[in-house]
PDB file of C-alpha atoms in Angstrom:
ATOM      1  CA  UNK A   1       0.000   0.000   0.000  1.00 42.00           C
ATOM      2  CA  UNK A   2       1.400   3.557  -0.797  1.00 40.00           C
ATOM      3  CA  UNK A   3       0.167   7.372   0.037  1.00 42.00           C
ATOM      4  CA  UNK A   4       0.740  10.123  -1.809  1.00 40.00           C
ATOM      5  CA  UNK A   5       0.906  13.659  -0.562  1.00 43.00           C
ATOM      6  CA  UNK A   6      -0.373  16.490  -2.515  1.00 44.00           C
ATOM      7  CA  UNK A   7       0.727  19.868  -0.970  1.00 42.00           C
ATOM      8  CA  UNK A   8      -2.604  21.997  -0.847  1.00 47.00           C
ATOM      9  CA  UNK A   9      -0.535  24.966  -1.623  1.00 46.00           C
ATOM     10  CA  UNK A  10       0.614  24.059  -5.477  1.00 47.00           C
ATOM     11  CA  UNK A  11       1.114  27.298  -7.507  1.00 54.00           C
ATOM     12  CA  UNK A  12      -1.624  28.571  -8.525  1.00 67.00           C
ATOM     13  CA  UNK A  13      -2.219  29.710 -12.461  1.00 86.00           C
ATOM     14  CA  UNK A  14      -4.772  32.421 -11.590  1.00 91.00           C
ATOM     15  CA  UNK A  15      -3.452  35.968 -12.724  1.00 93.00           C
ATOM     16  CA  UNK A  16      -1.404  37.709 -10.469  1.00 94.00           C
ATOM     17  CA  UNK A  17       0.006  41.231  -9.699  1.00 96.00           C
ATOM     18  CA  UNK A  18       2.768  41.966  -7.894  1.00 95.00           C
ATOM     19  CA  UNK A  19       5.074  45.245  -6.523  1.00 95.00           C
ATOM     20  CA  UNK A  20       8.610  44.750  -6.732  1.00 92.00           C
ATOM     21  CA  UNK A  21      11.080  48.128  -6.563  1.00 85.00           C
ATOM     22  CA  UNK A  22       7.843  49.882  -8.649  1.00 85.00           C
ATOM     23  CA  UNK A  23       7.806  47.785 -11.145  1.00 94.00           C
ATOM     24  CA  UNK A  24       4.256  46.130 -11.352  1.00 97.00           C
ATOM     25  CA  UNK A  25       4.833  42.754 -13.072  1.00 96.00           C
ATOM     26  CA  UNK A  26       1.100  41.376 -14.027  1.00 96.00           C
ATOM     27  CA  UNK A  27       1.235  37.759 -14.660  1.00 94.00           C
ATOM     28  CA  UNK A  28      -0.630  34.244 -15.917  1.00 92.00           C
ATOM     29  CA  UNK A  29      -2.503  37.143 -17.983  1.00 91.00           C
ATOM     30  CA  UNK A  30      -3.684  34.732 -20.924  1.00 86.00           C
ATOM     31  CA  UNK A  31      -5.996  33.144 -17.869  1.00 90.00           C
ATOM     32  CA  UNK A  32      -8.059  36.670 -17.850  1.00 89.00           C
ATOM     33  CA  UNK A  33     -11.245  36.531 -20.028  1.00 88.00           C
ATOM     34  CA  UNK A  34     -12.128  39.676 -22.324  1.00 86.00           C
ATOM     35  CA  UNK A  35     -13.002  42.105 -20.738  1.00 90.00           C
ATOM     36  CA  UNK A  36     -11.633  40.763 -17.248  1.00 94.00           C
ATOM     37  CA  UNK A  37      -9.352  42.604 -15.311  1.00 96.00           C
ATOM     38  CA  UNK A  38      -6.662  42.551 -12.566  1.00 97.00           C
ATOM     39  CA  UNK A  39      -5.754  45.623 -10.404  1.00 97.00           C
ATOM     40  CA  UNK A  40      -3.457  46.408  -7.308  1.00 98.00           C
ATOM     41  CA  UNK A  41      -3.068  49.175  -5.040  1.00 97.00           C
ATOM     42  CA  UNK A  42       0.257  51.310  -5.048  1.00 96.00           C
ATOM     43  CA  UNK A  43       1.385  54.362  -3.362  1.00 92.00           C
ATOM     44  CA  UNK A  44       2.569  57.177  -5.762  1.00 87.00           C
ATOM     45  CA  UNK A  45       6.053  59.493  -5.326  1.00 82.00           C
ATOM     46  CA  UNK A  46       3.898  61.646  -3.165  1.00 84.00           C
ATOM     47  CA  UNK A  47       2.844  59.200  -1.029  1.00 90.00           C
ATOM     48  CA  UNK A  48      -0.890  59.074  -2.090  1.00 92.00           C
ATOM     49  CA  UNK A  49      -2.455  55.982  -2.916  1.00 96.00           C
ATOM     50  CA  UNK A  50      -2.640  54.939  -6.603  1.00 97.00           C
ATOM     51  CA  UNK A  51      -4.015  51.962  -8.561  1.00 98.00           C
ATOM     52  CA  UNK A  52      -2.065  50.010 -11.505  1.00 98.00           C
ATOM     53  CA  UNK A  53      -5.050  48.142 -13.722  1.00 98.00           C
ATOM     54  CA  UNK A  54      -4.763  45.823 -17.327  1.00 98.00           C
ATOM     55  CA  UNK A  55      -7.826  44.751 -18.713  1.00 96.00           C
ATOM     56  CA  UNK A  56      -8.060  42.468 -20.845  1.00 94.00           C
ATOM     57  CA  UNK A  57      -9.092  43.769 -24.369  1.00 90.00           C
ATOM     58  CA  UNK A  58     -11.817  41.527 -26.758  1.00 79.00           C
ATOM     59  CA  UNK A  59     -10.127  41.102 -29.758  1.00 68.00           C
ATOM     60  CA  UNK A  60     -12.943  38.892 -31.616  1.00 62.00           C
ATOM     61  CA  UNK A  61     -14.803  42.435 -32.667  1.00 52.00           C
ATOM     62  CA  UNK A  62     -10.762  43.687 -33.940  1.00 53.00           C
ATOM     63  CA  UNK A  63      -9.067  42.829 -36.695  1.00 53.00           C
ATOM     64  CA  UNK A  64      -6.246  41.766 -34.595  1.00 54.00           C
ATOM     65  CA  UNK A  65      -4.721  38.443 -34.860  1.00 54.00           C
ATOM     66  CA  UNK A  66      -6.017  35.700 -33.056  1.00 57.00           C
ATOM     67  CA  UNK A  67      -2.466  34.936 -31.594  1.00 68.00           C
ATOM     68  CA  UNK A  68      -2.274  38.787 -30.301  1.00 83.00           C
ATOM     69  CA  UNK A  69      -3.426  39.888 -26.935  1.00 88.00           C
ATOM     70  CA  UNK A  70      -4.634  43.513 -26.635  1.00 92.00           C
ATOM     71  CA  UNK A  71      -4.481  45.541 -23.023  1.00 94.00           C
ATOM     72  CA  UNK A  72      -5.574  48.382 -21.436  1.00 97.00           C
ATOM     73  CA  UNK A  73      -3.167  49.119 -19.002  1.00 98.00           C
ATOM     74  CA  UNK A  74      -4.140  52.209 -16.929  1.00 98.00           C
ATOM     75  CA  UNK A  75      -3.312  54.394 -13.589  1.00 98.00           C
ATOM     76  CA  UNK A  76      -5.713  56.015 -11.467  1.00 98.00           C
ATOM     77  CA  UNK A  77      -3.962  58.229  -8.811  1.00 96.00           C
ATOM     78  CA  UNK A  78      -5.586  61.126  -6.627  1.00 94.00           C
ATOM     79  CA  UNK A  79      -5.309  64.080  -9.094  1.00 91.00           C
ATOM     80  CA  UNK A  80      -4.646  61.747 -12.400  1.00 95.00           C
ATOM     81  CA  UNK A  81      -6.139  59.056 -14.130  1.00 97.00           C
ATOM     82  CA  UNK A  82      -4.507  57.513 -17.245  1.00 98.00           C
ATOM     83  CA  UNK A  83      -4.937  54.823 -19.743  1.00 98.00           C
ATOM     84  CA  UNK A  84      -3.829  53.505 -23.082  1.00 98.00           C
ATOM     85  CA  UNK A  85      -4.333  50.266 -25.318  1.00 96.00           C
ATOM     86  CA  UNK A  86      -1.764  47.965 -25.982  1.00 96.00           C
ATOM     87  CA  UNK A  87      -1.719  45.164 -28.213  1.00 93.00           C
ATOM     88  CA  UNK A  88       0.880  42.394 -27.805  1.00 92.00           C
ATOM     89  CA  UNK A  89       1.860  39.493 -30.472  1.00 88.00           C
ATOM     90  CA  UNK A  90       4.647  36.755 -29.562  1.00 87.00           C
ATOM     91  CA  UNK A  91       5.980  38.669 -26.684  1.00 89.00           C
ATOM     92  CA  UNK A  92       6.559  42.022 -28.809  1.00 93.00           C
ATOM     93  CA  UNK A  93       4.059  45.375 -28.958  1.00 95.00           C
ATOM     94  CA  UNK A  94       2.722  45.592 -32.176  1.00 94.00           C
ATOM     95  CA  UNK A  95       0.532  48.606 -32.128  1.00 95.00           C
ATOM     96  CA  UNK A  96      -0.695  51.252 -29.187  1.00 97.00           C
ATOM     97  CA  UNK A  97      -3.434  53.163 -29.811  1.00 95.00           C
ATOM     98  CA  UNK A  98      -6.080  55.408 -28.217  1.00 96.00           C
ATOM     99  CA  UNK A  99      -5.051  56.933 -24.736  1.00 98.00           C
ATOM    100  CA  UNK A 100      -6.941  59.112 -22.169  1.00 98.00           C
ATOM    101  CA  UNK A 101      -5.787  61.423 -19.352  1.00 98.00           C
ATOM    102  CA  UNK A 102      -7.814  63.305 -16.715  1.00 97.00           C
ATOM    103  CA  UNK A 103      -6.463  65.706 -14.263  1.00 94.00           C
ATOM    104  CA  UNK A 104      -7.916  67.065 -10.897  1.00 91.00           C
ATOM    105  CA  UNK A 105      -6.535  71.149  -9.925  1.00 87.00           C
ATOM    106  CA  UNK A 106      -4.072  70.740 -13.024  1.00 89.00           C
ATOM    107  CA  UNK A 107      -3.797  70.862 -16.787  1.00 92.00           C
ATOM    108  CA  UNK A 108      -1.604  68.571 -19.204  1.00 95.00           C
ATOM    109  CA  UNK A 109       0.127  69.332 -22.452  1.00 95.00           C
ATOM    110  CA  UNK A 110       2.593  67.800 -24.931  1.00 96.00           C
ATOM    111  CA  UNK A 111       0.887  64.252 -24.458  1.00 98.00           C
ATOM    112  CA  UNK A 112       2.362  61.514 -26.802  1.00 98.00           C
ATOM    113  CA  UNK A 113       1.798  57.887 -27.185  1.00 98.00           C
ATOM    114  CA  UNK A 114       4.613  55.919 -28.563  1.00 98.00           C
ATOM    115  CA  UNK A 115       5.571  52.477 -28.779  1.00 98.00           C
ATOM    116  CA  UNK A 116       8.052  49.767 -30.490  1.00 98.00           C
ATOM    117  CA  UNK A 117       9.080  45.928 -30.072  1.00 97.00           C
ATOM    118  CA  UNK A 118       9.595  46.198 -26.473  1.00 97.00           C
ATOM    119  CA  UNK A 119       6.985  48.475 -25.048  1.00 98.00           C
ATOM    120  CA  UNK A 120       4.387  51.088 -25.104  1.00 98.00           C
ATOM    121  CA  UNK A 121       4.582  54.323 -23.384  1.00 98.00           C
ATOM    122  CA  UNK A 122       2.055  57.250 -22.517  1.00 98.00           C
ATOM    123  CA  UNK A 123       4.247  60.372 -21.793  1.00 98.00           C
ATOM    124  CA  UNK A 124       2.590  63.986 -20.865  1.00 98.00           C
ATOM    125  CA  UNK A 125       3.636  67.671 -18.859  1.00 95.00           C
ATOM    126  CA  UNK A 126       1.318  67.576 -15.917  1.00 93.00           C
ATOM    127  CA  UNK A 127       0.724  71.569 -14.673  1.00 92.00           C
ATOM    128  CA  UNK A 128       0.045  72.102 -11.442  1.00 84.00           C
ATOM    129  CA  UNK A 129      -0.663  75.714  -9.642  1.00 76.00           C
ATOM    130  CA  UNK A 130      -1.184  77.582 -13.114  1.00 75.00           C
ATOM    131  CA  UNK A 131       2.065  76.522 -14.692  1.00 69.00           C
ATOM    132  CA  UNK A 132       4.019  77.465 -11.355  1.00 82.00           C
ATOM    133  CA  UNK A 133       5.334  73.479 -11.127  1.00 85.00           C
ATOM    134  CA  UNK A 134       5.536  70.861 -14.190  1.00 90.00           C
ATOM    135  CA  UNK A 135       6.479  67.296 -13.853  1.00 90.00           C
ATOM    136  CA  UNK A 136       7.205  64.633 -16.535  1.00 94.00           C
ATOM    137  CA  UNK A 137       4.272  61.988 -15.920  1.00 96.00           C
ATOM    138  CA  UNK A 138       4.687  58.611 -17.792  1.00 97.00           C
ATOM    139  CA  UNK A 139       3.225  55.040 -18.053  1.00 98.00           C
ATOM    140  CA  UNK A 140       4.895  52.033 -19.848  1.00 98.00           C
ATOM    141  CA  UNK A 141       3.867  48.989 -20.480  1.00 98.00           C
ATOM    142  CA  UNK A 142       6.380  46.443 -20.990  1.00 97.00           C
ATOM    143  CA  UNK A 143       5.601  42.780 -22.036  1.00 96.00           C
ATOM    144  CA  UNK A 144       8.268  40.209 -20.258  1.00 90.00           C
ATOM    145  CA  UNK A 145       8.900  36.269 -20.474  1.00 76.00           C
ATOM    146  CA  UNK A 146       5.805  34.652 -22.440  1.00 67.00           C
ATOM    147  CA  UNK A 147       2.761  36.532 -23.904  1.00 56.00           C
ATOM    148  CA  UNK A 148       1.149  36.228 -20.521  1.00 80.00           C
ATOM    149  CA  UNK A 149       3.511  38.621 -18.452  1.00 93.00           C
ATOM    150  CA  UNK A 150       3.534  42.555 -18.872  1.00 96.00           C
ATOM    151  CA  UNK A 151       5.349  44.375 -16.458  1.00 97.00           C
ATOM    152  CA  UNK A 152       4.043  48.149 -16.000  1.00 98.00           C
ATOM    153  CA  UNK A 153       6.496  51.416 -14.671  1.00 97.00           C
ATOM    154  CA  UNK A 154       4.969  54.849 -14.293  1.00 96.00           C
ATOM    155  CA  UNK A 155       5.961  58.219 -12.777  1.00 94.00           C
ATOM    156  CA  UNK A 156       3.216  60.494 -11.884  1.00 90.00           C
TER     157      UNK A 156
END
């Protein structure tokens, strides 16, 4: 007669975010449905409390490739929101397209979204107290290992 034991804590495939030196790497992502999306809570350089999202994009309305995965990958701080769409074939970005950004008590100028093999990054001036103090605000999204890993930076 034998036993066999069968540790109740196997890894789990279920997607997964994590917060590593603020890098958020998102991963397992080819288990999220359309539409379906994963989320974690971060703290921004001023200490206020932020949120890093990718959704899963439905790509059987696109005329993307089967074999692609599209992404919105968006930030939602205290005074600004941000997204933009990502679309992802054999672990490269093929195309990034339509981004949004909202601010709260500031304006925003000289927004660009750009993107090659690697990544896809949403870069904008955020202008706080009428011009008086500018930052550089930026969100990348960076796909990593398999087709099912994108790891997302951001300065706000």
């Amino acid at each position: 007669m034998s036993f066999g034991v069968q540790s109740a804590f196997a890894e789990s495939n279920s997607p997964k975010a994590t917060v590593k030196n603020n890098v958020v790497t998102f991963s397992n992502l080819d288990q999220l449905k359309a539409n379906e999306k994963l989320t974690i809570a971060v703290v921004d350089s001023n200490g206020d409390p932020a949120t890093i999202t990718i959704e899963s994009v439905d790509n059987s309305i696109s005329r993307v490739a089967k074999s692609s995965n599209s992404w919105k990958v968006s930030y939602k701080g205290v005074v600004i929101h941000a997204y933009f769409y990502m679309t992802v074939t054999n672990n490269k970005v093929t195309n990034a397209w339509d981004y949004s950004i909202t601010t709260l008590g500031s304006t925003y100028n000289d927004a660009s979204l750009t993107y090659n093999s690697s990544s896809a990054k949403l870069t904008f001036t955020s202008n706080a107290y009428n011009g008086i103090a500018s930052h550089t605000c930026w969100l990348k999204g960076t796909p990593r290992g398999t087709n099912n890993e994108v790891d997302v930076t951001y300065s706000m």
